Amino acid sequence: MRLVRVEDAVGQILGYDTTYVGRDGAALLLPKGHVITNDDVERLKDSGVYFVWIEGNEESSNLMYEWEIAEVVANALAGENTYVKPARQGSAWILSSINGVLKINVDRLREFNLNGNVFLITKTSMTGVVKDELIGIVDVVPLGMRREDVNELLKYRDLISVVPFSRRRIGIVITGTEIYQGRKKDLYHPVIKAKADRYGWEIVYSTVIPDDEEKIITAIREAINNGAETVVVTGGMSVDPTDKTPIAIRNLGAKVIAYGIPIKPTTMTMIALLNGTPILAISAGGIYYSDYNAIDVFLPRLMADLIPSREEIAAMGHGGILVSYKFERRT
């Protein structure tokens, strides 16, 4: 390609997407392959574009341009259960081909991005995702690179993948004497159902019970007997005298991985395993913070059988103030 003044580019083939950027956002001005007209000259100048790349006949076989680089590198980095779609302006999208949990090789991603010319930009590892969701972007900084330099980047493979859900059936146990007696309406079931619907999970058991240790134990067992592969228990998670959920889960014989997690909101969360079946118990705060809470953080992982360790949970304090948390300053 050759770089020429826009006045001299009339009748030539544009070799590079040009973009308009304003207060109303960014948009494609003229696409690669467009034949430049006299009318285009003023449009380009109005957008601050006074020089353009035009296609030439002297392209070096040793040179790759950004649109080629992005797609080639993205296909190398994209791992299991992902696919690649080319995007504009030296980018390529990596999308999930299934519902599951995003898994990033963070150490290798950091090493890859040190190359400084081509970047892999992703969503956070261990995030729940759905089919066709954007999970990564490969973005190229220079217009072109030598082919051997691009090939050097292709040694980084399968940095981004999606782990499928191995569990699909959940049970819901809503605790709270005030709900059981009809004094308050249950608001948790719709929150959990919305998340289950998003990921394609089936609710096979749901019940409302009072704050009674034996009834909680019985309800969890019934959920598992009815086919639940993971059980979500809500309420009764604090230290009030009527809060019985953590005691019941321990007395059930479950192995507790964590009681209390370093995230806000819904810090009072318990993760446990009962003969291999995950139990996620969460405080009532998940109703107020229904958009994003411990259910969103942990349930997709549990459904993909990616059981977090105590060390992993401890590290969640970094970034543990979730976007949904409402900070209220008190004086």
PDB file of C-alpha atoms in Angstrom, residues 44-281:
ATOM      1  CA  LEU A  44     -12.393  12.737   5.038  1.00  0.00           C
ATOM      2  CA  LYS A  45     -10.974  16.163   5.836  1.00  0.00           C
ATOM      3  CA  ASP A  46     -14.001  17.023   7.986  1.00  0.00           C
ATOM      4  CA  SER A  47     -13.100  13.972  10.073  1.00  0.00           C
ATOM      5  CA  GLY A  48      -9.453  14.988  10.355  1.00  0.00           C
ATOM      6  CA  VAL A  49      -8.198  12.547   7.698  1.00  0.00           C
ATOM      7  CA  TYR A  50      -5.757  14.256   5.306  1.00  0.00           C
ATOM      8  CA  PHE A  51      -3.747  11.193   4.223  1.00  0.00           C
ATOM      9  CA  VAL A  52      -4.975   7.713   3.347  1.00  0.00           C
ATOM     10  CA  TRP A  53      -3.506   4.351   2.497  1.00  0.00           C
ATOM     11  CA  ILE A  54      -4.397   3.195  -0.982  1.00  0.00           C
ATOM     12  CA  GLU A  55      -3.901  -0.206  -2.525  1.00  0.00           C
ATOM     13  CA  GLY A  56      -0.878  -0.627  -4.762  1.00  0.00           C
ATOM     14  CA  ASN A  57       0.578  -3.307  -6.956  1.00  0.00           C
ATOM     15  CA  GLU A  58       3.910  -3.584  -5.227  1.00  0.00           C
ATOM     16  CA  GLU A  59       2.855  -5.380  -2.024  1.00  0.00           C
ATOM     17  CA  SER A  60       5.613  -7.398  -0.486  1.00  0.00           C
ATOM     18  CA  SER A  61       4.887 -11.083   0.017  1.00  0.00           C
ATOM     19  CA  ASN A  62       6.733 -10.754   3.321  1.00  0.00           C
ATOM     20  CA  LEU A  63       4.273  -8.189   4.686  1.00  0.00           C
ATOM     21  CA  MET A  64       0.976  -8.927   6.416  1.00  0.00           C
ATOM     22  CA  TYR A  65      -1.601  -6.223   7.058  1.00  0.00           C
ATOM     23  CA  GLU A  66      -3.625  -5.710  10.215  1.00  0.00           C
ATOM     24  CA  TRP A  67      -6.844  -7.397   8.993  1.00  0.00           C
ATOM     25  CA  GLU A  68      -4.875 -10.513   8.053  1.00  0.00           C
ATOM     26  CA  ILE A  69      -2.836 -10.500  11.264  1.00  0.00           C
ATOM     27  CA  ALA A  70      -5.857 -10.171  13.545  1.00  0.00           C
ATOM     28  CA  GLU A  71      -7.659 -13.181  12.099  1.00  0.00           C
ATOM     29  CA  VAL A  72      -4.601 -15.426  11.907  1.00  0.00           C
ATOM     30  CA  VAL A  73      -3.513 -14.667  15.473  1.00  0.00           C
ATOM     31  CA  ALA A  74      -7.064 -14.934  16.849  1.00  0.00           C
ATOM     32  CA  ASN A  75      -7.435 -18.405  15.363  1.00  0.00           C
ATOM     33  CA  ALA A  76      -4.230 -19.455  17.127  1.00  0.00           C
ATOM     34  CA  LEU A  77      -5.253 -18.011  20.494  1.00  0.00           C
ATOM     35  CA  ALA A  78      -8.828 -19.300  20.375  1.00  0.00           C
ATOM     36  CA  GLY A  79      -9.144 -22.629  22.150  1.00  0.00           C
ATOM     37  CA  GLU A  80     -11.849 -25.182  22.813  1.00  0.00           C
ATOM     38  CA  ASN A  81     -15.502 -24.156  22.370  1.00  0.00           C
ATOM     39  CA  THR A  82     -14.712 -20.811  20.741  1.00  0.00           C
ATOM     40  CA  TYR A  83     -14.820 -19.394  17.221  1.00  0.00           C
ATOM     41  CA  VAL A  84     -13.408 -16.345  15.453  1.00  0.00           C
ATOM     42  CA  LYS A  85     -15.100 -13.623  13.420  1.00  0.00           C
ATOM     43  CA  PRO A  86     -13.160 -10.856  11.654  1.00  0.00           C
ATOM     44  CA  ALA A  87     -14.000  -7.299  12.712  1.00  0.00           C
ATOM     45  CA  ARG A  88     -13.071  -3.935  11.290  1.00  0.00           C
ATOM     46  CA  GLN A  89      -9.916  -1.875  11.751  1.00  0.00           C
ATOM     47  CA  GLY A  90      -7.382  -4.551  12.568  1.00  0.00           C
ATOM     48  CA  SER A  91      -9.494  -6.508  15.018  1.00  0.00           C
ATOM     49  CA  ALA A  92     -10.934  -9.987  15.270  1.00  0.00           C
ATOM     50  CA  TRP A  93     -13.591 -11.195  17.693  1.00  0.00           C
ATOM     51  CA  ILE A  94     -13.411 -14.429  19.671  1.00  0.00           C
ATOM     52  CA  LEU A  95     -16.828 -15.738  20.658  1.00  0.00           C
ATOM     53  CA  SER A  96     -18.100 -18.653  22.706  1.00  0.00           C
ATOM     54  CA  SER A  97     -19.692 -21.526  20.806  1.00  0.00           C
ATOM     55  CA  ILE A  98     -21.456 -22.888  23.919  1.00  0.00           C
ATOM     56  CA  ASN A  99     -22.877 -21.934  27.307  1.00  0.00           C
ATOM     57  CA  GLY A 100     -20.173 -22.420  29.918  1.00  0.00           C
ATOM     58  CA  VAL A 101     -17.384 -20.797  31.913  1.00  0.00           C
ATOM     59  CA  LEU A 102     -14.671 -18.694  30.315  1.00  0.00           C
ATOM     60  CA  LYS A 103     -11.166 -19.889  31.092  1.00  0.00           C
ATOM     61  CA  ILE A 104      -8.122 -17.716  30.366  1.00  0.00           C
ATOM     62  CA  ASN A 105      -4.477 -18.694  30.677  1.00  0.00           C
ATOM     63  CA  VAL A 106      -3.698 -15.379  32.391  1.00  0.00           C
ATOM     64  CA  ASP A 107       0.062 -15.914  32.690  1.00  0.00           C
ATOM     65  CA  ARG A 108       0.413 -16.714  28.991  1.00  0.00           C
ATOM     66  CA  LEU A 109      -1.896 -13.834  28.064  1.00  0.00           C
ATOM     67  CA  ARG A 110       0.351 -11.437  29.977  1.00  0.00           C
ATOM     68  CA  GLU A 111       3.409 -12.872  28.234  1.00  0.00           C
ATOM     69  CA  PHE A 112       1.729 -12.644  24.825  1.00  0.00           C
ATOM     70  CA  ASN A 113       0.686  -9.012  25.285  1.00  0.00           C
ATOM     71  CA  LEU A 114       4.277  -8.015  25.997  1.00  0.00           C
ATOM     72  CA  ASN A 115       4.904  -8.252  22.231  1.00  0.00           C
ATOM     73  CA  GLY A 116       3.446  -4.739  22.029  1.00  0.00           C
ATOM     74  CA  ASN A 117       2.033  -5.055  18.503  1.00  0.00           C
ATOM     75  CA  VAL A 118      -0.922  -7.427  18.839  1.00  0.00           C
ATOM     76  CA  PHE A 119      -3.076  -7.604  21.968  1.00  0.00           C
ATOM     77  CA  LEU A 120      -5.502 -10.166  23.326  1.00  0.00           C
ATOM     78  CA  ILE A 121      -8.240  -8.418  25.333  1.00  0.00           C
ATOM     79  CA  THR A 122     -10.689 -10.651  27.188  1.00  0.00           C
ATOM     80  CA  LYS A 123     -13.453 -10.808  29.747  1.00  0.00           C
ATOM     81  CA  THR A 124     -12.440 -11.986  33.211  1.00  0.00           C
ATOM     82  CA  SER A 125     -11.465 -15.623  33.566  1.00  0.00           C
ATOM     83  CA  MET A 126     -14.027 -17.892  35.283  1.00  0.00           C
ATOM     84  CA  THR A 127     -16.938 -15.737  34.132  1.00  0.00           C
ATOM     85  CA  GLY A 128     -20.124 -17.457  33.021  1.00  0.00           C
ATOM     86  CA  VAL A 129     -20.823 -16.930  29.308  1.00  0.00           C
ATOM     87  CA  VAL A 130     -23.453 -17.958  26.782  1.00  0.00           C
ATOM     88  CA  LYS A 131     -23.331 -19.138  23.187  1.00  0.00           C
ATOM     89  CA  ASP A 132     -22.247 -16.433  20.718  1.00  0.00           C
ATOM     90  CA  GLU A 133     -21.120 -14.079  23.500  1.00  0.00           C
ATOM     91  CA  LEU A 134     -18.052 -11.950  22.801  1.00  0.00           C
ATOM     92  CA  ILE A 135     -15.273 -13.199  25.098  1.00  0.00           C
ATOM     93  CA  GLY A 136     -12.107 -11.820  23.521  1.00  0.00           C
ATOM     94  CA  ILE A 137     -10.783  -9.317  21.006  1.00  0.00           C
ATOM     95  CA  VAL A 138      -7.492  -9.472  19.126  1.00  0.00           C
ATOM     96  CA  ASP A 139      -6.406  -5.949  18.223  1.00  0.00           C
ATOM     97  CA  VAL A 140      -3.458  -5.051  15.991  1.00  0.00           C
ATOM     98  CA  VAL A 141      -1.599  -1.761  16.560  1.00  0.00           C
ATOM     99  CA  PRO A 142       0.582  -1.320  13.413  1.00  0.00           C
ATOM    100  CA  LEU A 143      -0.884  -1.324   9.917  1.00  0.00           C
ATOM    101  CA  GLY A 144       1.484  -4.089   8.868  1.00  0.00           C
ATOM    102  CA  MET A 145       4.047  -6.558  10.224  1.00  0.00           C
ATOM    103  CA  ARG A 146       6.666  -8.825   8.743  1.00  0.00           C
ATOM    104  CA  ARG A 147       5.338 -12.325   8.207  1.00  0.00           C
ATOM    105  CA  GLU A 148       8.064 -13.876  10.361  1.00  0.00           C
ATOM    106  CA  ASP A 149       7.133 -11.596  13.271  1.00  0.00           C
ATOM    107  CA  VAL A 150       3.503 -12.669  13.003  1.00  0.00           C
ATOM    108  CA  ASN A 151       4.523 -16.321  12.869  1.00  0.00           C
ATOM    109  CA  GLU A 152       6.447 -15.829  16.098  1.00  0.00           C
ATOM    110  CA  LEU A 153       3.162 -14.930  17.810  1.00  0.00           C
ATOM    111  CA  LEU A 154       1.479 -18.110  16.638  1.00  0.00           C
ATOM    112  CA  LYS A 155       3.362 -20.172  19.241  1.00  0.00           C
ATOM    113  CA  TYR A 156       0.817 -18.848  21.745  1.00  0.00           C
ATOM    114  CA  ARG A 157      -2.102 -21.193  21.323  1.00  0.00           C
ATOM    115  CA  ASP A 158      -5.394 -21.889  23.069  1.00  0.00           C
ATOM    116  CA  LEU A 159      -5.100 -19.023  25.563  1.00  0.00           C
ATOM    117  CA  ILE A 160      -8.870 -18.585  25.713  1.00  0.00           C
ATOM    118  CA  SER A 161     -11.424 -21.379  25.969  1.00  0.00           C
ATOM    119  CA  VAL A 162     -14.849 -22.169  27.400  1.00  0.00           C
ATOM    120  CA  VAL A 163     -15.551 -25.057  29.781  1.00  0.00           C
ATOM    121  CA  PRO A 164     -19.054 -26.508  29.240  1.00  0.00           C
ATOM    122  CA  PHE A 165     -21.530 -26.892  32.074  1.00  0.00           C
ATOM    123  CA  SER A 166     -21.344 -30.491  33.274  1.00  0.00           C
ATOM    124  CA  ARG A 167     -24.277 -29.880  35.640  1.00  0.00           C
ATOM    125  CA  ARG A 168     -27.599 -28.571  34.390  1.00  0.00           C
ATOM    126  CA  ARG A 169     -30.144 -29.259  37.160  1.00  0.00           C
ATOM    127  CA  ILE A 170     -30.389 -27.089  40.249  1.00  0.00           C
ATOM    128  CA  GLY A 171     -32.434 -27.163  43.445  1.00  0.00           C
ATOM    129  CA  ILE A 172     -33.542 -24.062  45.325  1.00  0.00           C
ATOM    130  CA  VAL A 173     -34.135 -23.943  49.079  1.00  0.00           C
ATOM    131  CA  ILE A 174     -35.560 -20.617  50.273  1.00  0.00           C
ATOM    132  CA  THR A 175     -35.255 -20.176  54.050  1.00  0.00           C
ATOM    133  CA  GLY A 176     -37.043 -17.650  56.250  1.00  0.00           C
ATOM    134  CA  THR A 177     -39.832 -18.132  58.768  1.00  0.00           C
ATOM    135  CA  GLU A 178     -41.369 -14.799  57.741  1.00  0.00           C
ATOM    136  CA  ILE A 179     -41.572 -16.030  54.124  1.00  0.00           C
ATOM    137  CA  TYR A 180     -42.823 -19.481  55.123  1.00  0.00           C
ATOM    138  CA  GLN A 181     -45.607 -17.886  57.189  1.00  0.00           C
ATOM    139  CA  GLY A 182     -46.594 -15.543  54.376  1.00  0.00           C
ATOM    140  CA  ARG A 183     -45.519 -12.375  56.166  1.00  0.00           C
ATOM    141  CA  LYS A 184     -43.141 -11.523  53.348  1.00  0.00           C
ATOM    142  CA  LYS A 185     -43.145 -12.451  49.682  1.00  0.00           C
ATOM    143  CA  ASP A 186     -40.336 -14.625  48.371  1.00  0.00           C
ATOM    144  CA  LEU A 187     -38.276 -12.451  46.050  1.00  0.00           C
ATOM    145  CA  TYR A 188     -35.319 -14.805  45.578  1.00  0.00           C
ATOM    146  CA  HIS A 189     -36.776 -17.484  43.322  1.00  0.00           C
ATOM    147  CA  PRO A 190     -37.268 -15.073  40.359  1.00  0.00           C
ATOM    148  CA  VAL A 191     -33.668 -13.845  40.750  1.00  0.00           C
ATOM    149  CA  ILE A 192     -32.257 -17.374  40.602  1.00  0.00           C
ATOM    150  CA  LYS A 193     -34.611 -18.454  37.834  1.00  0.00           C
ATOM    151  CA  ALA A 194     -33.515 -15.553  35.637  1.00  0.00           C
ATOM    152  CA  LYS A 195     -29.889 -16.625  36.010  1.00  0.00           C
ATOM    153  CA  ALA A 196     -30.773 -20.276  35.380  1.00  0.00           C
ATOM    154  CA  ASP A 197     -32.704 -19.336  32.237  1.00  0.00           C
ATOM    155  CA  ARG A 198     -29.731 -17.351  30.947  1.00  0.00           C
ATOM    156  CA  TYR A 199     -27.428 -20.360  31.087  1.00  0.00           C
ATOM    157  CA  GLY A 200     -29.954 -23.048  30.164  1.00  0.00           C
ATOM    158  CA  TRP A 201     -30.169 -24.713  33.582  1.00  0.00           C
ATOM    159  CA  GLU A 202     -33.281 -26.509  34.785  1.00  0.00           C
ATOM    160  CA  ILE A 203     -34.790 -25.964  38.242  1.00  0.00           C
ATOM    161  CA  VAL A 204     -35.861 -29.443  39.353  1.00  0.00           C
ATOM    162  CA  TYR A 205     -36.746 -28.639  42.960  1.00  0.00           C
ATOM    163  CA  SER A 206     -37.850 -25.526  44.831  1.00  0.00           C
ATOM    164  CA  THR A 207     -39.241 -25.052  48.321  1.00  0.00           C
ATOM    165  CA  VAL A 208     -39.733 -22.453  51.030  1.00  0.00           C
ATOM    166  CA  ILE A 209     -39.016 -23.508  54.621  1.00  0.00           C
ATOM    167  CA  PRO A 210     -38.747 -21.811  58.029  1.00  0.00           C
ATOM    168  CA  ASP A 211     -35.476 -21.083  59.828  1.00  0.00           C
ATOM    169  CA  ASP A 212     -35.274 -24.570  61.241  1.00  0.00           C
ATOM    170  CA  GLU A 213     -32.093 -26.618  61.149  1.00  0.00           C
ATOM    171  CA  GLU A 214     -33.731 -30.004  60.598  1.00  0.00           C
ATOM    172  CA  LYS A 215     -36.061 -28.674  57.912  1.00  0.00           C
ATOM    173  CA  ILE A 216     -33.118 -27.122  56.047  1.00  0.00           C
ATOM    174  CA  ILE A 217     -31.248 -30.435  56.176  1.00  0.00           C
ATOM    175  CA  THR A 218     -34.314 -32.310  54.941  1.00  0.00           C
ATOM    176  CA  ALA A 219     -34.928 -29.834  52.106  1.00  0.00           C
ATOM    177  CA  ILE A 220     -31.347 -30.062  50.816  1.00  0.00           C
ATOM    178  CA  ARG A 221     -31.533 -33.848  50.821  1.00  0.00           C
ATOM    179  CA  GLU A 222     -34.885 -33.756  49.020  1.00  0.00           C
ATOM    180  CA  ALA A 223     -33.433 -31.430  46.371  1.00  0.00           C
ATOM    181  CA  ILE A 224     -30.611 -33.885  45.676  1.00  0.00           C
ATOM    182  CA  ASN A 225     -33.017 -36.860  45.708  1.00  0.00           C
ATOM    183  CA  ASN A 226     -35.104 -35.037  43.093  1.00  0.00           C
ATOM    184  CA  GLY A 227     -32.131 -34.791  40.746  1.00  0.00           C
ATOM    185  CA  ALA A 228     -30.519 -31.483  41.692  1.00  0.00           C
ATOM    186  CA  GLU A 229     -26.847 -31.489  40.744  1.00  0.00           C
ATOM    187  CA  THR A 230     -26.224 -28.242  42.637  1.00  0.00           C
ATOM    188  CA  VAL A 231     -28.308 -26.777  45.464  1.00  0.00           C
ATOM    189  CA  VAL A 232     -28.754 -23.048  46.112  1.00  0.00           C
ATOM    190  CA  VAL A 233     -29.854 -22.124  49.635  1.00  0.00           C
ATOM    191  CA  THR A 234     -30.923 -18.553  50.382  1.00  0.00           C
ATOM    192  CA  GLY A 235     -31.192 -16.620  53.635  1.00  0.00           C
ATOM    193  CA  GLY A 236     -30.269 -17.290  57.256  1.00  0.00           C
ATOM    194  CA  MET A 237     -26.566 -16.752  56.606  1.00  0.00           C
ATOM    195  CA  SER A 238     -25.646 -14.173  59.255  1.00  0.00           C
ATOM    196  CA  VAL A 239     -25.025 -14.477  63.007  1.00  0.00           C
ATOM    197  CA  ASP A 240     -28.533 -13.656  64.206  1.00  0.00           C
ATOM    198  CA  PRO A 241     -30.070 -16.227  66.593  1.00  0.00           C
ATOM    199  CA  THR A 242     -32.604 -17.250  63.926  1.00  0.00           C
ATOM    200  CA  ASP A 243     -29.971 -17.816  61.222  1.00  0.00           C
ATOM    201  CA  LYS A 244     -29.630 -21.595  60.951  1.00  0.00           C
ATOM    202  CA  THR A 245     -28.420 -22.210  57.391  1.00  0.00           C
ATOM    203  CA  PRO A 246     -24.634 -22.526  57.980  1.00  0.00           C
ATOM    204  CA  ILE A 247     -25.206 -24.777  61.016  1.00  0.00           C
ATOM    205  CA  ALA A 248     -27.576 -26.994  59.043  1.00  0.00           C
ATOM    206  CA  ILE A 249     -25.135 -27.383  56.131  1.00  0.00           C
ATOM    207  CA  ARG A 250     -22.314 -28.344  58.500  1.00  0.00           C
ATOM    208  CA  ASN A 251     -24.515 -30.809  60.386  1.00  0.00           C
ATOM    209  CA  LEU A 252     -25.614 -32.288  57.083  1.00  0.00           C
ATOM    210  CA  GLY A 253     -22.065 -33.585  56.797  1.00  0.00           C
ATOM    211  CA  ALA A 254     -21.056 -31.329  53.913  1.00  0.00           C
ATOM    212  CA  LYS A 255     -17.420 -30.373  53.450  1.00  0.00           C
ATOM    213  CA  VAL A 256     -17.281 -26.579  53.785  1.00  0.00           C
ATOM    214  CA  ILE A 257     -14.848 -24.922  51.385  1.00  0.00           C
ATOM    215  CA  ALA A 258     -15.594 -21.393  52.572  1.00  0.00           C
ATOM    216  CA  TYR A 259     -18.011 -19.586  54.848  1.00  0.00           C
ATOM    217  CA  GLY A 260     -17.609 -15.887  54.190  1.00  0.00           C
ATOM    218  CA  ILE A 261     -16.023 -14.750  50.940  1.00  0.00           C
ATOM    219  CA  PRO A 262     -14.026 -11.555  50.239  1.00  0.00           C
ATOM    220  CA  ILE A 263     -16.508  -9.890  47.884  1.00  0.00           C
ATOM    221  CA  LYS A 264     -19.106  -7.175  48.334  1.00  0.00           C
ATOM    222  CA  PRO A 265     -22.053  -7.587  48.200  1.00  0.00           C
ATOM    223  CA  THR A 266     -23.058 -11.018  49.593  1.00  0.00           C
ATOM    224  CA  THR A 267     -19.964 -11.605  51.698  1.00  0.00           C
ATOM    225  CA  MET A 268     -21.960 -13.997  53.900  1.00  0.00           C
ATOM    226  CA  THR A 269     -21.852 -16.855  51.413  1.00  0.00           C
ATOM    227  CA  MET A 270     -20.996 -20.510  51.976  1.00  0.00           C
ATOM    228  CA  ILE A 271     -19.641 -22.986  49.438  1.00  0.00           C
ATOM    229  CA  ALA A 272     -19.744 -26.649  50.414  1.00  0.00           C
ATOM    230  CA  LEU A 273     -19.723 -30.120  48.892  1.00  0.00           C
ATOM    231  CA  LEU A 274     -22.000 -32.970  49.962  1.00  0.00           C
ATOM    232  CA  ASN A 275     -20.709 -36.228  48.463  1.00  0.00           C
ATOM    233  CA  GLY A 276     -19.606 -34.276  45.381  1.00  0.00           C
ATOM    234  CA  THR A 277     -22.765 -32.167  45.071  1.00  0.00           C
ATOM    235  CA  PRO A 278     -22.061 -28.428  45.406  1.00  0.00           C
ATOM    236  CA  ILE A 279     -24.104 -26.351  47.823  1.00  0.00           C
ATOM    237  CA  LEU A 280     -24.117 -22.577  47.426  1.00  0.00           C
ATOM    238  CA  ALA A 281     -25.701 -20.729  50.343  1.00  0.00           C
TER     239      ALA A 281
END
